[in-house]
PDB file of C-alpha atoms in Angstrom:
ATOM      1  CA  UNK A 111       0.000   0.000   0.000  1.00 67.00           C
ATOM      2  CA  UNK A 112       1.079   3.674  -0.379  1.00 70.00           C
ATOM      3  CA  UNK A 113       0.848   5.870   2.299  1.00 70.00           C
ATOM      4  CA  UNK A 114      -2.461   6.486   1.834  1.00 68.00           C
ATOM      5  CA  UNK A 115      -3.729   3.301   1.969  1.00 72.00           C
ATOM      6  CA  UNK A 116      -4.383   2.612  -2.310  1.00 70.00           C
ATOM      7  CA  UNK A 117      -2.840  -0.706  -3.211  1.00 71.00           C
ATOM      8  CA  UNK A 118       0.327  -1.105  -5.434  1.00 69.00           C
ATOM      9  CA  UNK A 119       1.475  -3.612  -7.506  1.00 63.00           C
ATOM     10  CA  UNK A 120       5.375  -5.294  -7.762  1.00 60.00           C
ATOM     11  CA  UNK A 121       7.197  -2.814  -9.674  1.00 56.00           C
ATOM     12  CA  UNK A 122       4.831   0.199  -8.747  1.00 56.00           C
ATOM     13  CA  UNK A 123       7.138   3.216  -7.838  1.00 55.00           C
ATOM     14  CA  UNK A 124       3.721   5.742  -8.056  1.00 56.00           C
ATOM     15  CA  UNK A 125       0.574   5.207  -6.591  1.00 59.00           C
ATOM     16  CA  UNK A 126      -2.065   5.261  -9.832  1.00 59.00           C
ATOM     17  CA  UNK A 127      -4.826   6.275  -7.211  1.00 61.00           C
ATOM     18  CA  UNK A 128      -3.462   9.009  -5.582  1.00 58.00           C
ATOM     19  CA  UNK A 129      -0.143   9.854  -7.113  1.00 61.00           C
ATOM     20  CA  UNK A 130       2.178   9.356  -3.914  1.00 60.00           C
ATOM     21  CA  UNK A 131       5.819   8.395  -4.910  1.00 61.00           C
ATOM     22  CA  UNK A 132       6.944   4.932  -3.665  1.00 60.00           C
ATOM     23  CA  UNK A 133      10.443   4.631  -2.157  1.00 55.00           C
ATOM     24  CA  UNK A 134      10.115   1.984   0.220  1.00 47.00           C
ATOM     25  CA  UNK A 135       6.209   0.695   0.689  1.00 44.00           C
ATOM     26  CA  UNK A 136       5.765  -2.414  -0.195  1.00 42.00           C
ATOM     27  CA  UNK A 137       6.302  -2.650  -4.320  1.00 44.00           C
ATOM     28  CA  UNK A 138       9.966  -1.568  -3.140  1.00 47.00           C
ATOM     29  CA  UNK A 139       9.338  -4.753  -0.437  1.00 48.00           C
ATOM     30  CA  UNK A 140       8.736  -6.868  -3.309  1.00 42.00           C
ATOM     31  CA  UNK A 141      11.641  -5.722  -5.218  1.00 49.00           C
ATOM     32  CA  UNK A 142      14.150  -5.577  -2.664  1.00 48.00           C
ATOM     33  CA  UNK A 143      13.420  -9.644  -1.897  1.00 45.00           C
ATOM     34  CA  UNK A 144      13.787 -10.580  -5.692  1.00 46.00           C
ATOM     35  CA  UNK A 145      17.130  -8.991  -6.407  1.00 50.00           C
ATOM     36  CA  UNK A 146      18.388 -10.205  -3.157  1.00 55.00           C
ATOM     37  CA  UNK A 147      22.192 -11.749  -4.006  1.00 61.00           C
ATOM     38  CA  UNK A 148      22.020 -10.199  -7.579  1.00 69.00           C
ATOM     39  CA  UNK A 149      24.895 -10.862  -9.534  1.00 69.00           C
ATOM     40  CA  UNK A 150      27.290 -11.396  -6.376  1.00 78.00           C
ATOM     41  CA  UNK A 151      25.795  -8.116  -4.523  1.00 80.00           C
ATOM     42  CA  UNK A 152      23.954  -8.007  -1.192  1.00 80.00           C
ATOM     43  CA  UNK A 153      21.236  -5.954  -1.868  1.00 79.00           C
ATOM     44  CA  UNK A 154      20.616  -3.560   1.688  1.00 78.00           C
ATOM     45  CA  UNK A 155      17.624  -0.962   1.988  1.00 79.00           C
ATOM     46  CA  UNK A 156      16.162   1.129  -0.949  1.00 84.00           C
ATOM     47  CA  UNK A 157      17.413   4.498  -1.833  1.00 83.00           C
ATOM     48  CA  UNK A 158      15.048   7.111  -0.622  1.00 78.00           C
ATOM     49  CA  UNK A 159      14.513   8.669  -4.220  1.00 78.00           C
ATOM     50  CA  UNK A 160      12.300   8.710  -6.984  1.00 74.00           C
ATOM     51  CA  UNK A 161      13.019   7.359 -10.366  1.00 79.00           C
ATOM     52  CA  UNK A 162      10.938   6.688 -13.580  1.00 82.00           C
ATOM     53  CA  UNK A 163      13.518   4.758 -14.936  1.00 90.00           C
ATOM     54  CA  UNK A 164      15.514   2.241 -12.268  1.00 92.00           C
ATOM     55  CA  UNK A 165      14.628   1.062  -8.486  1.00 90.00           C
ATOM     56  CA  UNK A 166      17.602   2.275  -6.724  1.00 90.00           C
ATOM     57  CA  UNK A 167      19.247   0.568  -3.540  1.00 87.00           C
ATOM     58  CA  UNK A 168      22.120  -0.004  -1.723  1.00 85.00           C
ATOM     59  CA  UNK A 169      24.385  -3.147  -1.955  1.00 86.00           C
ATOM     60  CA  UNK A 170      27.737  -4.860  -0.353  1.00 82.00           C
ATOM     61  CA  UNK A 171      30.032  -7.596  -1.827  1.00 79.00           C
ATOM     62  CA  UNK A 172      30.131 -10.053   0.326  1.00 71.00           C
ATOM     63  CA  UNK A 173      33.955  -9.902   0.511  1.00 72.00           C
ATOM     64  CA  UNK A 174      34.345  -6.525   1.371  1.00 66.00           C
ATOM     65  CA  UNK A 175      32.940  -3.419   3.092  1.00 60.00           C
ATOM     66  CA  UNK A 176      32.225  -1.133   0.254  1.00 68.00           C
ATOM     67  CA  UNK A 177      29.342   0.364  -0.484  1.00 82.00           C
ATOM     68  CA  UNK A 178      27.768   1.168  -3.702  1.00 89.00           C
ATOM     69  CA  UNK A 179      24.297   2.338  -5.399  1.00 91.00           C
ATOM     70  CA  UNK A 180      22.154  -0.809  -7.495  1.00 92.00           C
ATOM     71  CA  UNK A 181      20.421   0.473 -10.639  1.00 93.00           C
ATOM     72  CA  UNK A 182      17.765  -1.633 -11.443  1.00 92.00           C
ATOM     73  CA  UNK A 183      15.858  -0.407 -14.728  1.00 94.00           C
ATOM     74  CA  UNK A 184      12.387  -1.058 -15.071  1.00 93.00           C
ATOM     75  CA  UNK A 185      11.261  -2.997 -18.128  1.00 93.00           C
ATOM     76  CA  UNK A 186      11.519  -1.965 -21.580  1.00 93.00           C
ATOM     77  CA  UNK A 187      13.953   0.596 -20.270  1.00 94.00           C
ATOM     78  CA  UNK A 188      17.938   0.034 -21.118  1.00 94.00           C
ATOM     79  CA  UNK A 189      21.096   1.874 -20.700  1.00 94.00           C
ATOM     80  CA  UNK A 190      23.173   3.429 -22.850  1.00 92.00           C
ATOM     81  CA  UNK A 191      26.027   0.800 -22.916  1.00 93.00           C
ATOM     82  CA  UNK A 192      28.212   1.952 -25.374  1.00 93.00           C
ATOM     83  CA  UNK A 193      29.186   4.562 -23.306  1.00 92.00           C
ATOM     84  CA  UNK A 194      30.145   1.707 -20.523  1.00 94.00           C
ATOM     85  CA  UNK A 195      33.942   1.899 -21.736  1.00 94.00           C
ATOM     86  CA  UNK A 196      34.336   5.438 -21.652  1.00 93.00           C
ATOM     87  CA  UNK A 197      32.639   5.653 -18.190  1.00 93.00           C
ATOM     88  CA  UNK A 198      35.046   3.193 -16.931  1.00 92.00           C
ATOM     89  CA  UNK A 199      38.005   5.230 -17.964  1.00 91.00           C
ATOM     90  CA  UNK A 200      36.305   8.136 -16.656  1.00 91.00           C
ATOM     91  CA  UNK A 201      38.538   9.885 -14.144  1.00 91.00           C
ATOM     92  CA  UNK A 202      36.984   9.635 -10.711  1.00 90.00           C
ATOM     93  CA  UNK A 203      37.315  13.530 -10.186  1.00 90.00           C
ATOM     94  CA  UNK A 204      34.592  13.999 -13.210  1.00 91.00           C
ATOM     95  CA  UNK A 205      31.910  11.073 -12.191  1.00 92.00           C
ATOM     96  CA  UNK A 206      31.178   8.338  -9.697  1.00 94.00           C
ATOM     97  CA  UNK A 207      32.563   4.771 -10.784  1.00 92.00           C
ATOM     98  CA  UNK A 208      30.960   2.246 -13.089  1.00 93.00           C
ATOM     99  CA  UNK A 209      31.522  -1.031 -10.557  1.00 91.00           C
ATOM    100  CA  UNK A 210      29.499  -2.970 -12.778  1.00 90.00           C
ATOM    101  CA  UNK A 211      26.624  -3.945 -14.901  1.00 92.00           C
ATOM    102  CA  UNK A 212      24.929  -6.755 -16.422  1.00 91.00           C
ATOM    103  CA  UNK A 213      21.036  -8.452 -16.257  1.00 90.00           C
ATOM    104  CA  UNK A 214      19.280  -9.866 -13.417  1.00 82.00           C
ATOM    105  CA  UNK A 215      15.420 -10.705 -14.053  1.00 81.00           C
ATOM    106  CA  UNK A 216      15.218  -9.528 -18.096  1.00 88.00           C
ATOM    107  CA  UNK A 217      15.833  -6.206 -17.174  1.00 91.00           C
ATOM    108  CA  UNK A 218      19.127  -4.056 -17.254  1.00 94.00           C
ATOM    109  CA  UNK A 219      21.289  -3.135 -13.805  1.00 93.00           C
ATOM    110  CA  UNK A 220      24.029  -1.031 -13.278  1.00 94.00           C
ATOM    111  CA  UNK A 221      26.434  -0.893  -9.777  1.00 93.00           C
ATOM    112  CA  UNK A 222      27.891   2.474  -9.042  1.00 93.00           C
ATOM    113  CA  UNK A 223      30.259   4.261  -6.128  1.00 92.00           C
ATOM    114  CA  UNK A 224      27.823   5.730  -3.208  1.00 90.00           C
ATOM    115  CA  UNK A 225      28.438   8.980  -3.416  1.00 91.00           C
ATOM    116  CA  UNK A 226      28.318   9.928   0.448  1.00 85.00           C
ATOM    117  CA  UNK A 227      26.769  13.614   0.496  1.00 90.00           C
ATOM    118  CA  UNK A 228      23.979  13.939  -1.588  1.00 90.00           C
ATOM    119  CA  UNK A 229      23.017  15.723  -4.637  1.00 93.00           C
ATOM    120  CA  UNK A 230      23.485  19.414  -5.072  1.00 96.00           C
ATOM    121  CA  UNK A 231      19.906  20.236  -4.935  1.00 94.00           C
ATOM    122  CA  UNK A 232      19.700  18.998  -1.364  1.00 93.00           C
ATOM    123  CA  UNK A 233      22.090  21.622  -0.477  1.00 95.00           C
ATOM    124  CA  UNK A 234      20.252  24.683   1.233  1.00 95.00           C
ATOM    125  CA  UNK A 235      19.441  27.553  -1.214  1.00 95.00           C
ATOM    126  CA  UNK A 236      21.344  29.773   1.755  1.00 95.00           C
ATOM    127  CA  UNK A 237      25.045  28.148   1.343  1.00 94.00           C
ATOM    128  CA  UNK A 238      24.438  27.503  -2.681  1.00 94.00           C
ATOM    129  CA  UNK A 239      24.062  31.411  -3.204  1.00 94.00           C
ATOM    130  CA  UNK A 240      27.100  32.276  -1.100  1.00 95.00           C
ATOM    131  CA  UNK A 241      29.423  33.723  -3.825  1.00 96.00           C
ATOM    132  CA  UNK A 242      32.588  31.561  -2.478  1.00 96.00           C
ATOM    133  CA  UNK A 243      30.276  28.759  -2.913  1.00 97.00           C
ATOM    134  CA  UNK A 244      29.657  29.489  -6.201  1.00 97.00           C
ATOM    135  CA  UNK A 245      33.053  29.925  -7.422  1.00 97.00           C
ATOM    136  CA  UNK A 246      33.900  26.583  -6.327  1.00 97.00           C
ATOM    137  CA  UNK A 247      30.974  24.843  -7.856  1.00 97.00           C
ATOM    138  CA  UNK A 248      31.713  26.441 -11.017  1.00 97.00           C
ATOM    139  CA  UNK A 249      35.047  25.224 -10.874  1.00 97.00           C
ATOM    140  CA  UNK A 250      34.126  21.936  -9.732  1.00 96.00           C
ATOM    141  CA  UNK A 251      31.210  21.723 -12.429  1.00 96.00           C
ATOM    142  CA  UNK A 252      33.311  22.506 -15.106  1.00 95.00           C
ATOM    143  CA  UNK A 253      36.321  20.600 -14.424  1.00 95.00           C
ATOM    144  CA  UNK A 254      33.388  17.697 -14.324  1.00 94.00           C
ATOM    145  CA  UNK A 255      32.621  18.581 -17.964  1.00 93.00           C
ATOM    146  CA  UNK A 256      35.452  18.977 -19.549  1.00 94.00           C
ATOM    147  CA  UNK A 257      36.449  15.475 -18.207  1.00 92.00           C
ATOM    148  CA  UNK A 258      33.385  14.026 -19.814  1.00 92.00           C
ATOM    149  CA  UNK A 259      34.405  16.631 -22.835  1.00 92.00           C
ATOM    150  CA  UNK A 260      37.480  14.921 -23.121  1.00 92.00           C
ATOM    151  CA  UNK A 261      36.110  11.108 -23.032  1.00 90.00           C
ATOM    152  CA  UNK A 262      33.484  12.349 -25.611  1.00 90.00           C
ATOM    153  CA  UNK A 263      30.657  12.001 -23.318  1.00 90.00           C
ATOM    154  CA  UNK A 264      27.555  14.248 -23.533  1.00 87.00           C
ATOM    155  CA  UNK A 265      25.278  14.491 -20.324  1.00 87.00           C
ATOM    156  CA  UNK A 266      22.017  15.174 -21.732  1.00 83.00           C
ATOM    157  CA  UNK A 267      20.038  15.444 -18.164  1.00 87.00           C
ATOM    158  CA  UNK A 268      22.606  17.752 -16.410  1.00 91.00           C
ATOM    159  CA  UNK A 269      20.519  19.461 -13.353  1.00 93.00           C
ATOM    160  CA  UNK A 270      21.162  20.313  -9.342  1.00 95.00           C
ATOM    161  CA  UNK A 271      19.846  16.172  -8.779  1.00 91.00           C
ATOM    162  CA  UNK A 272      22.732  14.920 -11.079  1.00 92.00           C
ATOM    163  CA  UNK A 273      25.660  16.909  -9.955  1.00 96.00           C
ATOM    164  CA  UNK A 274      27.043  14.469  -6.461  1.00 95.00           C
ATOM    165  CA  UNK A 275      28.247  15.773  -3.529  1.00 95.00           C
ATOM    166  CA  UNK A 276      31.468  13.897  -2.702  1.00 93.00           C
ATOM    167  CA  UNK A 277      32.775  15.997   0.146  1.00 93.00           C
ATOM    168  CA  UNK A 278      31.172  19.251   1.641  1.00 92.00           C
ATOM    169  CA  UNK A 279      34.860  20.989   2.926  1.00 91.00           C
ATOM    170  CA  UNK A 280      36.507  21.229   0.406  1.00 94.00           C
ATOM    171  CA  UNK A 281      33.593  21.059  -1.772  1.00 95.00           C
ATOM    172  CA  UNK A 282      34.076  18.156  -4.472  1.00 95.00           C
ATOM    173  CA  UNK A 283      30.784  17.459  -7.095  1.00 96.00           C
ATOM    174  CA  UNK A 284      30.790  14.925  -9.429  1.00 95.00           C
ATOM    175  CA  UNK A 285      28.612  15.054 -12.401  1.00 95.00           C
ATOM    176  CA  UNK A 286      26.285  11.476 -12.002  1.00 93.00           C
ATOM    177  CA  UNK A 287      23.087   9.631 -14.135  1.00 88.00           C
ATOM    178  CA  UNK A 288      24.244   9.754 -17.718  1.00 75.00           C
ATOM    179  CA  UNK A 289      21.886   6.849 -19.995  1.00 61.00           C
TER     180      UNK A 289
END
C-alpha cells in the first residue's frame, strides 16, 4: 500500500490512485526480496529517491565493506552501454565509478560508487548562493565537464539532482546519471 492506503502492484514506484511516490512501501518490499544476491551483490535498503527509470538501492560484496548504489531499470527501459567503456576510464574527479553492470530478471542493472553527500539540490538555497560557494561549484562543475568533454561524453540530463556531492569541505561534485 502507499501511504495512503491505495494498493500497489510489484514494480509500482507511483501510486495510480493518488499519485504518492513509492520509495520503500511495499512494491519496493517486493523488489528488494527478488534482487536479493544479484549478480554477487547483497542488496541492503532502498534508496530514498524517486526514479521513472531504475529502483535504486544499496548493496555490499560479500567480501568486502564497500558500499555502492544498485540500478535496477524497469522494463523496456535500457542503458546506454556503449558509453560503458568510456565511463570506466572516466577519471573519478569527473563522475562516480561504473563497478558494474549486467542483467538480473530480463531487465538491465548497473552498480555504481555511493556517493556519500547527496546531490546538489539537497544543499540549502542559503550556502548555494554564497558567492565563495559558487566559485567553487563552477570550478568543480566545469572541471566535471570537460572530463566528460574529453572522453566524448555528452550528459544530456545535467541538473542540481545529477551533480554528487562527494565531500562538503573542500567542496568536491561529481557530475552522475548519464543513460
Amino acid at each position: 500500500h502507499c501511504r495512503n492506503g491505495h494498493d500497489l502492484a510489484p514494480g509500482d514506484f507511483l501510486c495510480l490512485v493518488c499519485g504518492e511516490a513509492v520509495s520503500d512501501g511495499a512494491a519496493a518490499t517486493v523488489a528488494k526480496a527478488s534482487l536479493r544476491g544479484a549478480a554477487g551483490w547483497g542488496i541492503g535498503a532502498a534508496l530514498p529517491v524517486t526514479s521513472g527509470e531504475a529502483d535504486l538501492f544499496f548493496v555490499r560484496r560479500p567480501e568486502g565493506p564497500v558500499c555502492a548504489v544498485f540500478k535496477h531499470y524497469r522494463r523496456g527501459i535500457e542503458p546506454e552501454t556503449a558509453l560503458y567503456p568510456a565511463l570506466r576510464e572516466l577519471h573519478p574527479d569527473h563522475g562516480p565509478r561504473l563497478l558494474g553492470d549486467g542483467r538480473f530478471e530480463e531487465r538491465a542493472f548497473e552498480v555504481w560508487e555511493f556517493v556519500p553527500h547527496g546531490s546538489l539540490a539537497e544543499i540549502p538555497a542559503s550556502e548555494k548562493s554564497h558567492p565563495d560557494f559558487v566559485r567553487a561549484a563552477v570550478a568543480e562543475i566545469g572541471r566535471a565537464l570537460a572530463g566528460l568533454e574529453a572522453a566524448q561524453i555528452r550528459h544530456r540530463d545535467l541538473k542540481p539532482a545529477n551533480v554528487l556531492v562527494r565531500s562538503r569541505d573542500p567542496l568536491d561534485l561529481v557530475v552522475a546519471d548519464f543513460s
